[in-house]
Coordinates of C-alpha atoms in Angstrom, one line a residue:
M1 CA 65.3 -147.3 -187.5
K2 CA 68.6 -148.1 -187.9
Q3 CA 69.0 -148.1 -184.3
R4 CA 66.2 -150.0 -183.8
V5 CA 67.3 -152.9 -186.7
L6 CA 70.6 -153.0 -185.2
T7 CA 69.7 -153.4 -181.8
A8 CA 67.2 -156.5 -182.7
L9 CA 69.8 -158.0 -184.9
L10 CA 72.1 -158.2 -181.7
L11 CA 69.7 -159.2 -179.5
A12 CA 67.6 -161.9 -181.2
P13 CA 70.2 -164.3 -181.4
L14 CA 70.9 -164.1 -177.7
A15 CA 67.1 -164.2 -176.6
I16 CA 66.7 -167.5 -179.0
A17 CA 69.9 -169.0 -177.4
L18 CA 68.6 -168.4 -174.0
I19 CA 65.1 -169.8 -174.7
L20 CA 66.5 -172.9 -176.1
L21 CA 69.7 -173.9 -174.4
L22 CA 69.1 -172.5 -170.6
P23 CA 67.3 -175.3 -168.5
T24 CA 64.1 -173.6 -166.9
P25 CA 65.8 -172.5 -163.6
A26 CA 68.3 -170.6 -165.2
F27 CA 65.9 -169.3 -168.0
A28 CA 63.5 -168.4 -165.0
V29 CA 66.4 -166.3 -163.3
V30 CA 67.1 -164.6 -166.6
I31 CA 63.4 -163.6 -167.4
G32 CA 62.8 -162.9 -163.7
G33 CA 65.8 -160.1 -163.8
L34 CA 64.3 -158.6 -166.9
C35 CA 60.7 -158.5 -165.2
L36 CA 62.3 -156.7 -162.4
L37 CA 64.0 -154.0 -164.9
A38 CA 60.5 -153.6 -166.2
L39 CA 59.1 -153.3 -162.5
W40 CA 61.4 -150.5 -161.8
E41 CA 60.0 -148.8 -164.7
W42 CA 56.7 -149.4 -164.2
T43 CA 57.1 -147.9 -160.7
R44 CA 58.6 -144.5 -162.1
L45 CA 55.6 -144.6 -164.7
S46 CA 53.0 -145.1 -161.7
G47 CA 54.1 -142.1 -160.3
M48 CA 56.2 -143.4 -157.5
R49 CA 59.7 -141.4 -157.5
D50 CA 61.5 -142.5 -154.1
R51 CA 63.9 -144.7 -155.0
R52 CA 63.8 -146.3 -151.6
V53 CA 60.7 -147.7 -151.7
R54 CA 60.8 -148.7 -155.4
G55 CA 64.0 -150.7 -154.1
V56 CA 61.7 -152.1 -151.4
L57 CA 59.1 -153.1 -153.6
L58 CA 61.5 -155.0 -155.9
A59 CA 62.6 -156.7 -153.3
F60 CA 59.2 -158.0 -152.2
A61 CA 59.0 -158.8 -156.1
V62 CA 61.7 -161.0 -155.9
L63 CA 60.1 -162.9 -153.1
A64 CA 56.8 -163.2 -155.2
F65 CA 59.0 -164.9 -158.0
W66 CA 60.4 -167.3 -155.4
A67 CA 56.8 -168.3 -154.1
L68 CA 55.5 -168.7 -157.5
W69 CA 58.6 -171.0 -158.5
H70 CA 58.0 -173.0 -155.2
W71 CA 54.5 -173.5 -156.1
R72 CA 55.0 -173.8 -160.1
D73 CA 53.3 -177.3 -160.4
H74 CA 50.4 -176.6 -158.1
D75 CA 47.0 -176.6 -159.4
A76 CA 46.4 -172.9 -157.7
I77 CA 48.9 -171.5 -160.3
I78 CA 46.8 -171.8 -163.0
L79 CA 44.2 -168.9 -160.8
V80 CA 47.3 -167.0 -160.8
I81 CA 47.5 -167.3 -164.8
A82 CA 43.9 -167.0 -165.5
A83 CA 43.7 -163.5 -162.9
G84 CA 46.3 -162.6 -165.5
A85 CA 44.2 -163.0 -168.6
A86 CA 41.4 -162.0 -166.9
W87 CA 43.2 -158.2 -166.2
W88 CA 43.5 -158.0 -170.1
V89 CA 40.1 -158.2 -170.4
V90 CA 39.5 -155.5 -167.6
A91 CA 42.0 -153.6 -169.3
L92 CA 39.8 -153.1 -172.1
F93 CA 37.4 -150.9 -170.2
W94 CA 40.0 -148.7 -168.6
L95 CA 41.4 -148.3 -172.2
K96 CA 38.0 -147.0 -173.3
Q97 CA 38.0 -144.5 -170.3
F98 CA 41.3 -143.5 -170.8
S99 CA 41.2 -140.4 -168.4
F100 CA 40.6 -142.9 -165.4
A101 CA 43.4 -142.3 -162.5
A102 CA 45.2 -140.2 -164.5
A103 CA 45.8 -137.6 -161.9
P104 CA 48.9 -137.9 -159.8
T105 CA 47.3 -139.0 -156.7
R106 CA 48.6 -141.5 -154.1
E107 CA 45.4 -143.8 -154.7
N108 CA 46.3 -143.9 -158.6
T109 CA 49.6 -144.8 -157.9
L110 CA 49.0 -147.4 -155.6
L111 CA 46.3 -148.6 -158.3
K112 CA 48.6 -148.7 -160.8
L113 CA 51.1 -150.6 -158.9
V114 CA 48.5 -153.4 -157.9
V115 CA 48.2 -153.4 -161.8
G116 CA 51.8 -154.0 -162.3
M117 CA 51.4 -157.3 -159.9
F118 CA 48.6 -158.4 -162.9
V119 CA 50.6 -157.7 -165.5
M120 CA 54.1 -159.3 -164.6
F121 CA 53.6 -162.1 -162.1
P122 CA 50.9 -164.4 -164.3
A123 CA 53.0 -163.8 -167.4
W124 CA 56.3 -164.4 -165.8
I125 CA 54.9 -168.0 -164.4
A126 CA 52.8 -168.7 -167.6
L127 CA 56.4 -168.4 -169.8
M128 CA 57.9 -170.9 -166.8
R129 CA 55.4 -173.9 -167.1
I130 CA 55.6 -173.3 -171.1
H131 CA 59.2 -173.5 -170.9
A132 CA 59.0 -176.7 -168.6
A133 CA 56.8 -178.5 -170.3
P134 CA 58.1 -182.0 -171.2
D135 CA 57.4 -181.9 -174.9
H136 CA 59.0 -179.5 -176.8
G137 CA 58.6 -177.0 -173.7
H138 CA 61.7 -174.8 -175.2
W139 CA 60.3 -174.5 -178.6
W140 CA 56.5 -173.6 -177.3
A141 CA 58.0 -170.9 -175.5
L142 CA 59.8 -169.6 -178.5
Y143 CA 56.9 -170.2 -180.4
A144 CA 54.8 -167.8 -177.7
L145 CA 57.4 -165.4 -177.5
V146 CA 57.8 -164.9 -181.2
L147 CA 54.1 -164.0 -181.4
G148 CA 54.6 -161.0 -179.4
W149 CA 58.1 -160.0 -181.0
S150 CA 56.7 -160.5 -184.8
A151 CA 53.6 -158.6 -183.9
D152 CA 55.1 -155.7 -182.6
T153 CA 57.8 -155.9 -185.2
F154 CA 55.6 -156.1 -188.4
A155 CA 52.9 -153.8 -186.7
Y156 CA 55.7 -151.0 -186.6
L157 CA 56.8 -151.7 -190.1
A158 CA 52.9 -151.8 -191.2
G159 CA 52.2 -148.6 -189.2
M160 CA 54.9 -146.7 -191.2
R161 CA 54.2 -147.9 -194.8
W162 CA 50.0 -148.0 -194.8
G163 CA 49.3 -146.3 -191.1
R164 CA 46.5 -143.4 -191.9
R165 CA 44.2 -144.4 -190.0
K166 CA 44.6 -143.9 -186.3
L167 CA 44.3 -147.0 -184.1
A168 CA 43.5 -145.1 -180.5
P169 CA 44.9 -141.4 -181.2
S170 CA 44.2 -140.2 -177.8
I171 CA 46.1 -142.9 -175.9
S172 CA 48.7 -143.7 -178.7
P173 CA 48.9 -141.0 -181.8
G174 CA 51.3 -143.4 -183.3
K175 CA 49.5 -146.3 -183.7
T176 CA 47.7 -147.4 -186.8
W177 CA 45.1 -150.1 -187.6
A178 CA 47.7 -150.9 -190.6
G179 CA 49.9 -151.4 -187.7
V180 CA 47.3 -153.8 -185.9
Y181 CA 46.7 -156.2 -189.2
G182 CA 50.9 -156.3 -189.9
G183 CA 51.0 -157.5 -186.3
L184 CA 48.9 -160.2 -187.3
A185 CA 50.4 -160.8 -190.3
A186 CA 53.9 -161.5 -188.2
T187 CA 51.9 -164.0 -185.8
A188 CA 54.5 -167.0 -185.3
R189 CA 57.2 -166.1 -188.1
V190 CA 55.3 -164.6 -191.0
P191 CA 58.1 -164.7 -193.7
A192 CA 58.2 -161.3 -195.0
S193 CA 58.6 -162.5 -199.0
C194 CA 55.6 -164.6 -198.5
G195 CA 53.8 -162.5 -201.0
L196 CA 50.4 -162.0 -199.6
L197 CA 51.1 -158.8 -197.7
A198 CA 51.4 -157.2 -201.2
C199 CA 48.3 -158.9 -202.7
S200 CA 46.0 -155.7 -203.5
S201 CA 46.3 -152.2 -202.9
R202 CA 42.8 -152.1 -201.0
P203 CA 43.0 -151.9 -197.8
F204 CA 40.2 -154.3 -197.1
L205 CA 42.1 -156.7 -198.9
K206 CA 45.5 -156.4 -197.6
S207 CA 43.7 -156.8 -194.2
S208 CA 42.1 -160.0 -195.3
C209 CA 45.3 -161.2 -196.8
R210 CA 47.2 -160.9 -193.6
L211 CA 44.6 -162.5 -191.5
A212 CA 45.2 -165.2 -194.1
A213 CA 48.6 -165.1 -193.9
T214 CA 48.9 -165.4 -189.7
A215 CA 46.1 -168.4 -189.9
V216 CA 48.5 -170.2 -192.8
V217 CA 51.5 -169.7 -190.6
A218 CA 50.4 -170.4 -187.2
A219 CA 49.1 -173.8 -188.5
I220 CA 52.4 -174.7 -190.1
G221 CA 54.3 -173.5 -186.9
G222 CA 51.8 -175.8 -185.0
W223 CA 52.3 -178.7 -187.4
L224 CA 56.1 -178.6 -186.8
L225 CA 55.5 -178.9 -183.2
G226 CA 53.2 -182.0 -183.3
V227 CA 49.8 -180.6 -183.2
Q228 CA 48.6 -182.4 -186.4
D229 CA 44.8 -183.0 -185.5
L230 CA 41.5 -181.0 -184.9
R231 CA 43.3 -179.2 -182.1
L232 CA 45.2 -177.2 -184.9
P233 CA 42.5 -175.0 -185.9
A234 CA 41.9 -174.2 -182.6
L235 CA 45.7 -173.1 -182.0
V236 CA 45.5 -171.0 -185.1
A237 CA 42.6 -169.5 -183.6
L238 CA 44.7 -169.0 -180.1
A239 CA 47.2 -167.3 -181.9
L240 CA 45.2 -164.8 -183.7
L241 CA 43.6 -164.3 -180.1
C242 CA 47.3 -164.0 -178.3
V243 CA 48.3 -161.0 -181.1
C244 CA 45.0 -159.0 -180.4
F245 CA 46.2 -159.1 -176.6
S246 CA 49.5 -157.8 -177.1
V247 CA 47.7 -155.1 -179.1
V248 CA 46.0 -154.4 -175.7
G249 CA 49.1 -155.1 -173.9
D250 CA 51.1 -152.1 -176.1
L251 CA 48.0 -149.9 -175.6
F252 CA 47.9 -150.3 -171.8
E253 CA 51.4 -149.1 -171.6
S254 CA 51.1 -146.2 -173.9
L255 CA 48.1 -145.1 -171.8
I256 CA 50.1 -145.3 -168.6
K257 CA 53.1 -143.5 -170.5
R258 CA 50.7 -140.8 -171.3
H259 CA 49.6 -140.4 -168.3
A260 CA 52.9 -140.2 -167.0
G261 CA 54.0 -137.9 -169.6
V262 CA 57.0 -139.7 -171.0
K263 CA 57.5 -141.2 -174.5
D264 CA 59.4 -144.7 -173.5
S265 CA 59.2 -146.8 -170.1
G266 CA 63.4 -146.1 -170.3
A267 CA 66.3 -146.1 -172.6
L268 CA 68.1 -149.5 -171.8
F269 CA 68.1 -150.5 -175.7
P270 CA 68.4 -147.9 -178.2
G271 CA 66.0 -147.4 -180.6
H272 CA 63.5 -149.4 -178.8
G273 CA 63.2 -147.6 -175.4
G274 CA 63.0 -149.4 -171.9
V275 CA 62.7 -153.0 -170.8
F276 CA 58.7 -152.7 -170.7
D277 CA 58.5 -151.0 -173.7
R278 CA 59.4 -154.3 -175.4
L279 CA 58.0 -156.8 -173.1
D280 CA 54.5 -154.8 -172.6
G281 CA 52.7 -157.1 -175.5
I282 CA 54.7 -160.4 -174.4
F283 CA 53.1 -159.8 -170.8
A284 CA 49.6 -159.4 -172.3
L285 CA 49.9 -162.5 -174.5
L286 CA 51.7 -165.3 -172.1
P287 CA 48.6 -166.1 -169.6
L288 CA 46.5 -166.3 -172.7
F289 CA 48.5 -168.4 -174.6
A290 CA 49.4 -171.0 -171.2
L291 CA 46.0 -171.1 -170.9
G292 CA 44.8 -172.2 -174.1
K293 CA 47.7 -174.5 -174.6
L294 CA 46.5 -176.1 -171.5
L295 CA 43.0 -176.6 -172.5
L296 CA 43.8 -177.7 -176.0
G297 CA 46.3 -180.3 -174.4
I298 CA 49.1 -179.6 -176.3

C-alpha cells in the first residue's frame, strides 16, 4: 500500500502537467510511447515469447500510430473509435465464457494479439482527438483520464474496506462489488471527504450514496467545463457508463493475466504492476467517452 501511494504521489503531478501543458503532437508521442510499452506487455500476456517477433510487432504498431495521427481529422477515424467502443461490449461475452481461448495455442495467441489492436489504437486516437479539441481540449482529456484513475483508486480502497461479495471470482478473486461502487463514487474527482461515502452501514445505502456522489461531482465537473444546459444530465450518465466500461477493461485484463498465469503485466511501477495494469480501464473508457462527447456536441 505504501508503495502504491508513493508511486501515485510521484507520478500524478507529472501526468497532470503533461496533459495540460504539452501541445497535442508532443502529447501524442508520450502517450504513444506508453501504449508501446503496454503493447510489449500484452504480446507476452498473449503467449508470444520470441522477443524478435514482439519487436517487429511494435514496429508495425508505430506505423499504425503514425497512420492514425495522419488521418486523425478524417471522418473515418470515428469508425475506428466506434470499433474500439464496440469491442468492449463483445468483451462482456468473453468474460462470461472466461475459459474461451485460454489454451496456449498459436491460434489463441493470434486472437489475443488482434484484440490488443482493438484495445489500444482506438483508445489512443480517441484521447488525441479529445486533447486536440479547440474548446478546453486539454482539460477534457484530463477529465476523461481522471475518470479512470479515480475509479481504479477508489475501487481498490473500497474493496479493501468493505469488499466481501466477489465481483467475478473465477476471473479476479480480489475484485469485489464494493470496489465497483467505490470506483463509481470516485468518478471525476470525487473528494473522499464528501461525507456521502459513510452515510450508512448498509451496503445498499452505501451503494446508492456513492452513485449519488458520482452524479453530483460529474455534474460539477461538467458545469466547470462549460456544460450548463440540458446536456449536463447526459454527461453525468456518460461518466457513469464510462466507469462501468473501465471495470470491464480491468476485468478483461485480469482474465488474460489469468490465462497467462501471471499476477501483473509487468513491474515498471512499484506497487502498481506494469503499464497495462495502469491503463486497462483507461483503454476501455476512452473510446466511449470520445463518442459520447462528440454526440453531445461538447
